[in-house]
CSV table of C-alpha atoms in Angstrom, one decimal:
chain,number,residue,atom,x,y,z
A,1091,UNK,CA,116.0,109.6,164.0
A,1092,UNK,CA,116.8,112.4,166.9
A,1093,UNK,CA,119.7,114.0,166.2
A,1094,UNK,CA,119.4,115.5,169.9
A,1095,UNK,CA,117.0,115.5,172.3
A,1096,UNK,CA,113.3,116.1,170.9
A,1097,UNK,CA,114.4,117.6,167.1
A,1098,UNK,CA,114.1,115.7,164.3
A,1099,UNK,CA,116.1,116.2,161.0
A,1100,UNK,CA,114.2,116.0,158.0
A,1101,UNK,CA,117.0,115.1,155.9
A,1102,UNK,CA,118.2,112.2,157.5
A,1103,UNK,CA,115.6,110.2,156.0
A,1104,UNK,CA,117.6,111.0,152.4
A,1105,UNK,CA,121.2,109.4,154.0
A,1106,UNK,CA,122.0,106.5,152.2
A,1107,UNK,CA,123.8,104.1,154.5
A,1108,UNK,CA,125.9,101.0,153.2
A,1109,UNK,CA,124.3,97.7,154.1
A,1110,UNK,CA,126.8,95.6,153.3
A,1111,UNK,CA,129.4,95.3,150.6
A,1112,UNK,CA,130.9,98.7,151.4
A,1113,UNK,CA,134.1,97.3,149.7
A,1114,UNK,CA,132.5,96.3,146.9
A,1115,UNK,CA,134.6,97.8,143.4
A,1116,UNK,CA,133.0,97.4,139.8
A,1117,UNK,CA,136.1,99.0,138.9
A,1118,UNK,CA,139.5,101.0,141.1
A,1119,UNK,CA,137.5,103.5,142.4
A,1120,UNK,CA,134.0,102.8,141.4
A,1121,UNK,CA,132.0,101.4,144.9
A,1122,UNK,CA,128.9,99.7,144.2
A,1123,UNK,CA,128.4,99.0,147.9
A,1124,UNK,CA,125.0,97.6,149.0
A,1125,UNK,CA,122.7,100.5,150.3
A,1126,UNK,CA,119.6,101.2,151.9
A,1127,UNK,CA,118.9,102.6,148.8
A,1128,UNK,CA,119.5,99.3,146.7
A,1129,UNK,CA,117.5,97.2,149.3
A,1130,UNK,CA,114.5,99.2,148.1
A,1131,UNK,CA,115.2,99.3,144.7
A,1132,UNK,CA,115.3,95.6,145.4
A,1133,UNK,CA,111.5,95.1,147.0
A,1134,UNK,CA,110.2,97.6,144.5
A,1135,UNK,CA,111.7,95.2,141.8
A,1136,UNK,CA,110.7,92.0,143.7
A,1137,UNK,CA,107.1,93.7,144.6
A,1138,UNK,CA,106.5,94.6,140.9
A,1139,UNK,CA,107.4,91.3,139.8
A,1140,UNK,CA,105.2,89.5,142.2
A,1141,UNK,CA,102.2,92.1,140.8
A,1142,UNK,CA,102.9,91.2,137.2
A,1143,UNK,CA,103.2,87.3,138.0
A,1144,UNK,CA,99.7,87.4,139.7
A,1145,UNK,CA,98.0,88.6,136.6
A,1146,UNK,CA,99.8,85.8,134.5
A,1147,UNK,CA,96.9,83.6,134.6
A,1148,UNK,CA,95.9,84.1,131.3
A,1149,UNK,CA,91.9,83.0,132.2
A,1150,UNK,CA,89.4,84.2,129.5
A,1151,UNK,CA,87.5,85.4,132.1
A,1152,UNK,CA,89.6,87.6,134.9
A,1153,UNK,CA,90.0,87.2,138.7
A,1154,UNK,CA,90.6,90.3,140.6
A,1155,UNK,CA,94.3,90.2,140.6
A,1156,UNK,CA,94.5,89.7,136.6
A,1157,UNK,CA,91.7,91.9,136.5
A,1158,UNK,CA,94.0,94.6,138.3
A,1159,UNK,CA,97.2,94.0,136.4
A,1160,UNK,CA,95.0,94.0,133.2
A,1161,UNK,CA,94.1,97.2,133.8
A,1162,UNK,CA,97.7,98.7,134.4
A,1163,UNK,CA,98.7,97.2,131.3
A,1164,UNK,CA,95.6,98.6,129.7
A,1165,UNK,CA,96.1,101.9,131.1
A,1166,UNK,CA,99.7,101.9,130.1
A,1167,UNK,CA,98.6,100.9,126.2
A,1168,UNK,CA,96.0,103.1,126.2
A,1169,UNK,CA,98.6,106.0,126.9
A,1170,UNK,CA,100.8,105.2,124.3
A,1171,UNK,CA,98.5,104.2,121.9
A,1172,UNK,CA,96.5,107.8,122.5
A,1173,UNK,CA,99.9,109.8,122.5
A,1174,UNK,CA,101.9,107.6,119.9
A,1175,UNK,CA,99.5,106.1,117.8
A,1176,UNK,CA,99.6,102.4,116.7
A,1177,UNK,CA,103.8,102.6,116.6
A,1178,UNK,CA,103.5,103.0,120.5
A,1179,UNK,CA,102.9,99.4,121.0
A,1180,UNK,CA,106.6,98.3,121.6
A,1181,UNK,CA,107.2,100.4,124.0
A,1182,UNK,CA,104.5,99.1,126.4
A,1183,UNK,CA,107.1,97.2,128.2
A,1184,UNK,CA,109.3,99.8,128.6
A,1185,UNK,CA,107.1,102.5,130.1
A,1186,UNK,CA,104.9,100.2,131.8
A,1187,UNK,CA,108.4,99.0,133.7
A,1188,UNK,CA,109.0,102.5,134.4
A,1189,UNK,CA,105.5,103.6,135.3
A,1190,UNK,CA,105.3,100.2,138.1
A,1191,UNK,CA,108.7,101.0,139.6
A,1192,UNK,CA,108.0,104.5,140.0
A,1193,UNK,CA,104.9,104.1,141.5
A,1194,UNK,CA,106.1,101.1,143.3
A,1195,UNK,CA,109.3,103.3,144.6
A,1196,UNK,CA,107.3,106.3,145.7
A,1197,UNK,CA,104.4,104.3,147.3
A,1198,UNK,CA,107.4,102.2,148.7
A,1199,UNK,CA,108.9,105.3,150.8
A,1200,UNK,CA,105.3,106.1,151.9
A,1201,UNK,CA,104.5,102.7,154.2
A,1202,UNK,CA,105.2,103.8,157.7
A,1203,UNK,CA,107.6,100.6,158.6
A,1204,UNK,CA,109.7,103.5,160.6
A,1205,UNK,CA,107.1,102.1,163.2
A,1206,UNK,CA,109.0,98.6,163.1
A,1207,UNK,CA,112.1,99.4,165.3
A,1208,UNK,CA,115.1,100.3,163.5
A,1209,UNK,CA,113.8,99.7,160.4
A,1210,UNK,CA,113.7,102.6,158.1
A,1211,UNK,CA,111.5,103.6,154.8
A,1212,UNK,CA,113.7,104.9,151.8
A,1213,UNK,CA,112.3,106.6,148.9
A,1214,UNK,CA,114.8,105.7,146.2
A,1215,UNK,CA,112.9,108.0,143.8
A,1216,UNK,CA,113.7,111.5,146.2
A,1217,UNK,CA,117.4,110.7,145.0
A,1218,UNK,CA,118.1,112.7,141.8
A,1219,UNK,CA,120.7,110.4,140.9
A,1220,UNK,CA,118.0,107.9,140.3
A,1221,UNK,CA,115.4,109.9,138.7
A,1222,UNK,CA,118.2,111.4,136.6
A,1223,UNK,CA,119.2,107.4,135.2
A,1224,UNK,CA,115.9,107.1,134.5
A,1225,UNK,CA,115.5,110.2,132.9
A,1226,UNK,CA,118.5,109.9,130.7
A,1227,UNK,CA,117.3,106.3,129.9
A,1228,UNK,CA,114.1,108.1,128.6
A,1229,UNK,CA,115.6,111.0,126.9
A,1230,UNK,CA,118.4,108.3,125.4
A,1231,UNK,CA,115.3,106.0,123.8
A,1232,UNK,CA,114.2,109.4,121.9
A,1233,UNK,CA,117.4,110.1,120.5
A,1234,UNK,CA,118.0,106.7,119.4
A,1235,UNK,CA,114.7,106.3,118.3
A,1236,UNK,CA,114.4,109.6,116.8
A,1237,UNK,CA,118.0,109.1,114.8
A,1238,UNK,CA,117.1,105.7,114.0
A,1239,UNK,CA,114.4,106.2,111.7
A,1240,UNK,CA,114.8,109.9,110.7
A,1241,UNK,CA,118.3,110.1,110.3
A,1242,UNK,CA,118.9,113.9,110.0
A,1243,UNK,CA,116.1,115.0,109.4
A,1244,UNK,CA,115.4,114.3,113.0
A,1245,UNK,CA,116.6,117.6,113.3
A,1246,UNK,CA,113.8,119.5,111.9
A,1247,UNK,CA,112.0,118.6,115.3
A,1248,UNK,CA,113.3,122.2,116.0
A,1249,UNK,CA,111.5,123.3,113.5
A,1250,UNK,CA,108.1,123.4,114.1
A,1251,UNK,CA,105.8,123.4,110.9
A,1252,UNK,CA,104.7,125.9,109.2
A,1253,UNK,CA,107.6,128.7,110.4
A,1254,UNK,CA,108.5,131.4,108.3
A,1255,UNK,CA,111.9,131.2,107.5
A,1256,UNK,CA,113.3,134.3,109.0
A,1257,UNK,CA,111.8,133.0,111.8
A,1258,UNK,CA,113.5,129.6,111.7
A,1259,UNK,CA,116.6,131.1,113.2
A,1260,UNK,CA,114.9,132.4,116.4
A,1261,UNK,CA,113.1,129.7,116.4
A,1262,UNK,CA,115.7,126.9,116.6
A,1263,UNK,CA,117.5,127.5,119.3
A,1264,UNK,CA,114.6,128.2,121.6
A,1265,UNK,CA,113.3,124.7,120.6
A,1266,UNK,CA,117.0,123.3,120.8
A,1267,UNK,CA,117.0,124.5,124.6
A,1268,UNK,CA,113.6,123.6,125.4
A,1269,UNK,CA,114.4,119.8,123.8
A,1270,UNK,CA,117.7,119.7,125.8
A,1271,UNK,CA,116.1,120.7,129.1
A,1272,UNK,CA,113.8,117.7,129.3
A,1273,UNK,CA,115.8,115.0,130.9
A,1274,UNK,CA,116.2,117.4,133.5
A,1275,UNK,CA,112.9,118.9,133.9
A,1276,UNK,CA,111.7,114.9,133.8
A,1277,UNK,CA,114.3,113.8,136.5
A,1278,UNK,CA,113.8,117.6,139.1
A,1279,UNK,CA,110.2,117.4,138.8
A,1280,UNK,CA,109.7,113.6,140.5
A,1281,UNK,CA,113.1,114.4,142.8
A,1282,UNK,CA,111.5,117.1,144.0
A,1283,UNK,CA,107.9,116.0,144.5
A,1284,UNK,CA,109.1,113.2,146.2
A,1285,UNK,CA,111.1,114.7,148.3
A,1286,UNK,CA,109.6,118.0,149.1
A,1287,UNK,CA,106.6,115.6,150.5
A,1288,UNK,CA,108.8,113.9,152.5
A,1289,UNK,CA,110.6,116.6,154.4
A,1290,UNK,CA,107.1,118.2,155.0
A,1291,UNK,CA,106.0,115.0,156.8
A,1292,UNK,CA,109.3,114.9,159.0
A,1293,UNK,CA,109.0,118.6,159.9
A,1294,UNK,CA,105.3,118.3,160.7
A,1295,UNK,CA,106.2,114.9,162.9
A,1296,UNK,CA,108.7,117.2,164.4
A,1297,UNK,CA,106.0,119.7,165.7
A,1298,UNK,CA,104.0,116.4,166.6
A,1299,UNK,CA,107.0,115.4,169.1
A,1300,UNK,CA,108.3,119.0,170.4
A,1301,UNK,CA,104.2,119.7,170.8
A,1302,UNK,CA,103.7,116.9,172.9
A,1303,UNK,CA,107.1,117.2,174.7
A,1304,UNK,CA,105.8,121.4,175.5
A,1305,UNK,CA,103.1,119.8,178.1
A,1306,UNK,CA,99.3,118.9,177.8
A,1307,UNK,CA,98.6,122.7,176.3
A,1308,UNK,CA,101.0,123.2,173.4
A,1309,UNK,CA,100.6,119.2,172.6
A,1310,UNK,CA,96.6,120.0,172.0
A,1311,UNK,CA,97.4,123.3,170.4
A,1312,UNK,CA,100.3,122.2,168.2
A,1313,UNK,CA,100.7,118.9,168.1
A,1314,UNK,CA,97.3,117.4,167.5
A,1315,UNK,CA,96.4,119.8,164.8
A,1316,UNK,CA,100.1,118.8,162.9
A,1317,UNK,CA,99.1,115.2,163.7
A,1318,UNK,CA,95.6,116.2,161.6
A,1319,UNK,CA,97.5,117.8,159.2
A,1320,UNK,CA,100.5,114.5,158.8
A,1321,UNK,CA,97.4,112.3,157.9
A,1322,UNK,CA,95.8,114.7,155.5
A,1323,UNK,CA,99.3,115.1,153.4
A,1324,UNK,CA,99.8,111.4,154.1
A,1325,UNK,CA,96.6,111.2,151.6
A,1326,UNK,CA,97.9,113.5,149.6
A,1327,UNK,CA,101.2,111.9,149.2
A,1328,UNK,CA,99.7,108.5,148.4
A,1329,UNK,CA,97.9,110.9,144.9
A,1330,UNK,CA,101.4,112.8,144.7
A,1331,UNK,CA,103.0,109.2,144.3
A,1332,UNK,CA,100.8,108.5,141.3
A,1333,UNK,CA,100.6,111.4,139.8
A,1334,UNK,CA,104.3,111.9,139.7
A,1335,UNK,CA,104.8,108.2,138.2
A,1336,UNK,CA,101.9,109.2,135.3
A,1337,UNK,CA,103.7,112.4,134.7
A,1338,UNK,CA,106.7,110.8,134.3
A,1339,UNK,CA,105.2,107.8,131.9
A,1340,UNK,CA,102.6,110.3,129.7
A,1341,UNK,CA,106.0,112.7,129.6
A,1342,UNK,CA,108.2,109.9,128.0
A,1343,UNK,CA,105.5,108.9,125.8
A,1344,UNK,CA,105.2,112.6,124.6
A,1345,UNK,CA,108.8,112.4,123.9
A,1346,UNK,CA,108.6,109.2,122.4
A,1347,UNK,CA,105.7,110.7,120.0
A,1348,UNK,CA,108.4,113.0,118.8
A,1349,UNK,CA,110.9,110.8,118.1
A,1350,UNK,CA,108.0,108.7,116.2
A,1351,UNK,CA,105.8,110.8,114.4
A,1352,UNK,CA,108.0,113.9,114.0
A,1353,UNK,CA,105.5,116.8,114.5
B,881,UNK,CA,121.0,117.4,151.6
B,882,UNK,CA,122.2,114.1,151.7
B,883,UNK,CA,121.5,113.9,147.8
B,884,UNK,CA,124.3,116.1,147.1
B,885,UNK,CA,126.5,115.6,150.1
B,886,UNK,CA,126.6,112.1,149.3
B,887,UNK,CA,126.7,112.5,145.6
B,888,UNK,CA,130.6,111.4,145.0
B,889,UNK,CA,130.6,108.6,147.3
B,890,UNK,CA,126.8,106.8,146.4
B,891,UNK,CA,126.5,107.7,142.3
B,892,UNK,CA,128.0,104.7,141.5
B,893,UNK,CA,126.5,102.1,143.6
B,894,UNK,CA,123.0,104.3,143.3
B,895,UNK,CA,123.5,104.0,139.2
B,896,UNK,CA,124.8,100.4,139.3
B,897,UNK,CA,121.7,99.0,141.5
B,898,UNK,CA,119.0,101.0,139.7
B,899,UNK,CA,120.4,99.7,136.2
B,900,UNK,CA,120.5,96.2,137.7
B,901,UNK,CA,117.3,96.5,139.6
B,902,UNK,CA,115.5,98.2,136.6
B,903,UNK,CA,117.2,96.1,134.4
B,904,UNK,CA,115.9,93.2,135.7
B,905,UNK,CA,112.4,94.3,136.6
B,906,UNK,CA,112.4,95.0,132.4
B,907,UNK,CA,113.8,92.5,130.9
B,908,UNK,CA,111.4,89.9,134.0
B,909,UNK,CA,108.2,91.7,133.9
B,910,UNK,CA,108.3,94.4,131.0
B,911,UNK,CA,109.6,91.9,128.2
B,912,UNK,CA,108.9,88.5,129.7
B,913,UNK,CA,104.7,89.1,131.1
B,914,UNK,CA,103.2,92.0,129.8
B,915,UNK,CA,103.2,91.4,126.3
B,916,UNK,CA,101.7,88.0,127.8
B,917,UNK,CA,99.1,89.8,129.6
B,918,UNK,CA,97.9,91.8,127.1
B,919,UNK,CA,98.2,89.0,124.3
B,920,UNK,CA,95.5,87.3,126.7
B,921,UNK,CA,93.5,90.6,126.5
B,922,UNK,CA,93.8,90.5,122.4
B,923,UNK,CA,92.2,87.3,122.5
B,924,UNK,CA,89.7,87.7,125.1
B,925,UNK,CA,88.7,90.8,123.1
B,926,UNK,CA,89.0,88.9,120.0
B,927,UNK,CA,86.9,86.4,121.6
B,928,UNK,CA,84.4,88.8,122.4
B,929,UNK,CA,84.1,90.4,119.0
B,930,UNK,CA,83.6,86.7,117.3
B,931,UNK,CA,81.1,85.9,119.8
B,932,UNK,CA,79.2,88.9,119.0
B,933,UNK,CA,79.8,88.7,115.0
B,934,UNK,CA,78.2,84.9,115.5
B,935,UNK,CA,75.0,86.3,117.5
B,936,UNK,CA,74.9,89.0,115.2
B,937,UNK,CA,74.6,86.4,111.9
B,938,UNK,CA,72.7,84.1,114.1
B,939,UNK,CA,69.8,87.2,114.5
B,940,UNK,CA,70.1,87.8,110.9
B,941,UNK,CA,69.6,84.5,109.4
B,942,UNK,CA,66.4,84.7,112.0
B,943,UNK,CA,65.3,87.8,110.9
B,944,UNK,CA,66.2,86.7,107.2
B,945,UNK,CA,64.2,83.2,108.2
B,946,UNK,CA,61.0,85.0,109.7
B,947,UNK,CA,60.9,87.5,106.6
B,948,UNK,CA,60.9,84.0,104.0
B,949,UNK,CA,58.1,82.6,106.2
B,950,UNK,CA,55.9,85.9,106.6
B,951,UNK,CA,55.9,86.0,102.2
B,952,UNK,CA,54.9,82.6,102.1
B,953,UNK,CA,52.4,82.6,104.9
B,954,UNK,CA,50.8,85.7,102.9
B,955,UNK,CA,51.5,84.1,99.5
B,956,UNK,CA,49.1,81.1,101.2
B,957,UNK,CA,46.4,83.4,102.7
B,958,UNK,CA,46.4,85.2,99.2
B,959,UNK,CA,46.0,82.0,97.4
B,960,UNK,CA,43.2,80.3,100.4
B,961,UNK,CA,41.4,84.0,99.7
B,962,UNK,CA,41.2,83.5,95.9
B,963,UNK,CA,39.9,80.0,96.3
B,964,UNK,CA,37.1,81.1,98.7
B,965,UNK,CA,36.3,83.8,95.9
B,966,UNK,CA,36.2,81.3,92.9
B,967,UNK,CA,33.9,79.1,95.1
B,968,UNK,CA,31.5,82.1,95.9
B,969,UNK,CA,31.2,83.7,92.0
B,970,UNK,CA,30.7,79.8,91.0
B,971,UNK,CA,28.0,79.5,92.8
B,972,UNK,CA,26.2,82.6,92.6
B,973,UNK,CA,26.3,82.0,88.5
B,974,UNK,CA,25.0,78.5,89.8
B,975,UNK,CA,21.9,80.1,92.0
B,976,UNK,CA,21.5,83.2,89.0
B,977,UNK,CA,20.9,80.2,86.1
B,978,UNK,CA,18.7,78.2,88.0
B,979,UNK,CA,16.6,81.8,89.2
B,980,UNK,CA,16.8,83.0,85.7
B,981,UNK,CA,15.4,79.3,84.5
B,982,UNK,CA,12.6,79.5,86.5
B,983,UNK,CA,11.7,82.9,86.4
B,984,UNK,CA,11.4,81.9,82.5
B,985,UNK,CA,8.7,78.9,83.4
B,986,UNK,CA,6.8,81.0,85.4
B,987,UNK,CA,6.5,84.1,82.8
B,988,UNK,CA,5.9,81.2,80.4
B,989,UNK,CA,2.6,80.1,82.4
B,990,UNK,CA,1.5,83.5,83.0
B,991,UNK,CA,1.6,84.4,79.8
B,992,UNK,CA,-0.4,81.1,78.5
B,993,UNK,CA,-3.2,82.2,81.4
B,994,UNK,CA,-3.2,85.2,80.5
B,995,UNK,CA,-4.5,84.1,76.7
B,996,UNK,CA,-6.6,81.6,78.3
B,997,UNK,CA,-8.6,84.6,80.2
B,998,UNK,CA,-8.5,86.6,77.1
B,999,UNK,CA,-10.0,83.9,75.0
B,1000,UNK,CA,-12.6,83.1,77.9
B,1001,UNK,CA,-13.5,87.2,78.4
B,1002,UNK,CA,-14.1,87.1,74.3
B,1003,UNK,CA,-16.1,84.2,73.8
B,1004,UNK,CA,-18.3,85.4,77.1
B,1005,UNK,CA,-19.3,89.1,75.4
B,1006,UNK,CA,-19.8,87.2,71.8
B,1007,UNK,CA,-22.5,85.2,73.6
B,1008,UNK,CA,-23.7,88.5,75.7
B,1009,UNK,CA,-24.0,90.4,72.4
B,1010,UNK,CA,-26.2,87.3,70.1
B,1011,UNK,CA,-28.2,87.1,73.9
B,1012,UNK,CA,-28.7,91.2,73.7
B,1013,UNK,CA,-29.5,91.2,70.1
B,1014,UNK,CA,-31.8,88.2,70.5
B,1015,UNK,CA,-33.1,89.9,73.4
B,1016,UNK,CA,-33.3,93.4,71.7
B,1017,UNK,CA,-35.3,91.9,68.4
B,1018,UNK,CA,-37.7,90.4,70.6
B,1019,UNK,CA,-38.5,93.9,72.1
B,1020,UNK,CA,-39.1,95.2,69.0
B,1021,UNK,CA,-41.7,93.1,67.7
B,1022,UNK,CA,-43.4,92.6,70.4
B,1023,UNK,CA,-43.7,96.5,71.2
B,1024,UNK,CA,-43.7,97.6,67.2
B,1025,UNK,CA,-44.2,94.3,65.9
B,1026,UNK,CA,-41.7,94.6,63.5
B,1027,UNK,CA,-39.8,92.0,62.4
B,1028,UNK,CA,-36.0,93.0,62.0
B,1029,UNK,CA,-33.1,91.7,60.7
B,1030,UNK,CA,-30.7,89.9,62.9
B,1031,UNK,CA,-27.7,91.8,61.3
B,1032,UNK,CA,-29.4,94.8,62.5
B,1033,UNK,CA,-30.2,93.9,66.0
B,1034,UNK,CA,-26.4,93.2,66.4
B,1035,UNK,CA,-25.5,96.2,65.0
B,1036,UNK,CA,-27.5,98.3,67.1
B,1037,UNK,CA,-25.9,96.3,70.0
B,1038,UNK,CA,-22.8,96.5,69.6
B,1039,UNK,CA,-23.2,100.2,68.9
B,1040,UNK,CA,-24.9,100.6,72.3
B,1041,UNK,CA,-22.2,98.6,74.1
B,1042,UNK,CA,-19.4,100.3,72.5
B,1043,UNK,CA,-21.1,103.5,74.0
B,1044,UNK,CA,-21.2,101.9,76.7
């Protein structure tokens, strides 16, 4: 973690390092070597899946566990079914998939197992090349879905009702932009989140360290109050990691109500 | 930033594990449990809204039940009431004949005492008026020494008597 003696870089917690596999092609050229980054996109999958399996009971009446994966799944429904309507049901298991490994992947990077020796936490979702897939897989179910069962006239999504028609013209493009920038507004806005909390942990640990290295008097003047102020945005990070995986879910469904409903 | 100084070496094997990750937590979990999980909720709610329907038509064959015993409860209390009133005007007529029949033997008696007292008061001032005229000619002659008529003594009698 010190790149010298008593500094910390706040980036380095972003490096993805191969694990194994580094000479690992899908294709000439195309590495698909195994990363720190893929080992945690691996316990996020596995640690989702063991969630969902513990609710699979299926008991009339609920332990705690179904009880709590009951209520994601309720949550998740009640979403669509308040932002979509009745036609939102089939895409429970795609945005509850997406909702659990967000959450999973930002909650994930927040477990301090840096304490473990050489073991490192990875946050998979401050990458944007991750939140961008997932993005694009979000923006590409609209289009599909939007194509699919308007055809054309999925177009007049850019026309919002009720526009005069001189108006249409000014109108369109604005809307054109605004539709096109979503995938990226989806995929910056948990990137940056995620990582923005991050690197103000690491610099606030960094005070922590260079406080305590200053002597007795700058550690109880600067370090304990950053140490204060690392737990306080711990908390904080823990409600950033939910929030950021709602936003992302309740914005696909909003999206997906488009592509729906059309207006 | 690592994200963008690593960008050309890591996209691929970044895209490649999240799409297999992903794809495998979807097609696992997102296809294969939760429509399981919430099929159980359906039914558990299901189960709940039958259970509730059956309490609900359970109350109102009760209330429906209590509402057919209540009418004929007051359908016997109205009938037990008439009954009691039959009984009572029955007898009364009973108690007012049997009055009325006696009221008419006793009026019959008074009446047949009453002529009995009349007759009795009559015959008594016949005999007080032949005494007084008897009585009255005797006076005569033995203080004029007349000698009068009965018919006349009586007359004078009973003109003094109905004088008073």
């Amino acid at each position: 973690m010190a790149a010298e003696e008593g500094k910390v870089d706040p980036m380095k917690q972003f490096t993805i390092e191969p694990l194994f596999g580094s000479e690992w092609q899908l294709a000439d050229g195309i590495n698909i070597a195994f990363t720190n980054s893929a080992l945690w996109m691996a316990i996020t999958a596995i640690l989702v899946t063991i969630f969902v399996a513990g609710g699979m009971k299926r008991e009339v009446v609920p332990g705690r566990w179904q009880m709590a994966v009951e209520s994601m799944t309720g949550f998740i429904d009640d979403l669509l079914e308040a932002n979509v309507g009745k036609a939102g049901r089939k895409y429970v298991p795609y945005i509850f998939t997406l909702f659990m490994f967000i959450l999973f992947g930002n909650l994930l990077g927040l477990v301090p197992v840096g304490l473990i020796p050489n073991v490192h936490a990875f946050t998979f979702t401050s990458h944007f090349t991750v939140t961008g897939v997932l993005a694009i897989m979000s923006f590409s179910i609209v289009l599909i879905v939007g194509f699919v069962r308007h055809g054309f006239h999925f177009f007049s999504l850019f026309v919002p009702a009720g526009t005069p028609l001189p108006m249409v013209f000014f109108i369109a493009p604005i809307e054109f932009i605004s539709f096109m920038v979503r995938p990226f507004s989806l995929a910056l806005r948990l990137f940056v989140a995620m990582m923005a909390g991050h690197v103000l942990l690491k610099v606030l640990a960094s005070f922590v360290i260079a406080g305590g290295a200053g002597g007795p008097a700058l550690g109880a003047a600067v370090g304990v109050p950053s140490f204060i102020l690392m737990v306080a945005i711990s908390a904080l990070e823990i409600l950033v990691a939910g929030i950021q995986a709602y936003v992302f879910a309740l914005l696909t469904s909003l999206y997906i109500n488009d592509a729906e409903n059309l207006h | 930033m690592p994200q963008i100084e690593q960008i050309a070496t890591t996209l691929s094997s970044q895209v490649f594990w999240l799409l297999l990750f992903f794809g495998l937590t979807f097609v696992l979990v997102g296809l294969g449990m939760v429509p399981k999980i919430m099929g159980t909720v359906d039914l558990r709610d299901q189960q709940i809204a039958g259970d509730l329907a059956a309490a609900q038509a359970a109350r109102d064959a009760a209330d429906l039940e209590e509402a057919a015993w209540r009418k004929r409860e007051n359908e016997n209390r109205a009938a037990a009431q008439g009954l009691i009133a039959d009984a009572k005007a029955k007898a009364a007529a009973a108690s007012s004949a049997k009055l009325a029949e006696a009221q008419g033997r006793i009026d019959a008696r008074i009446v047949e005492a009453e002529a009995g007292i009349a007759a009795a008061q009559n015959s008594a001032m016949a005999e007080i008026e032949t005494v007084a005229a008897d009585a009255a000619r005797d006076i005569v002659a033995r203080i004029a020494g007349a000698d009068i008529e009965p018919a006349v003594a009586q007359a004078a009698v009973k003109e003094v008597m109905a004088h008073g």
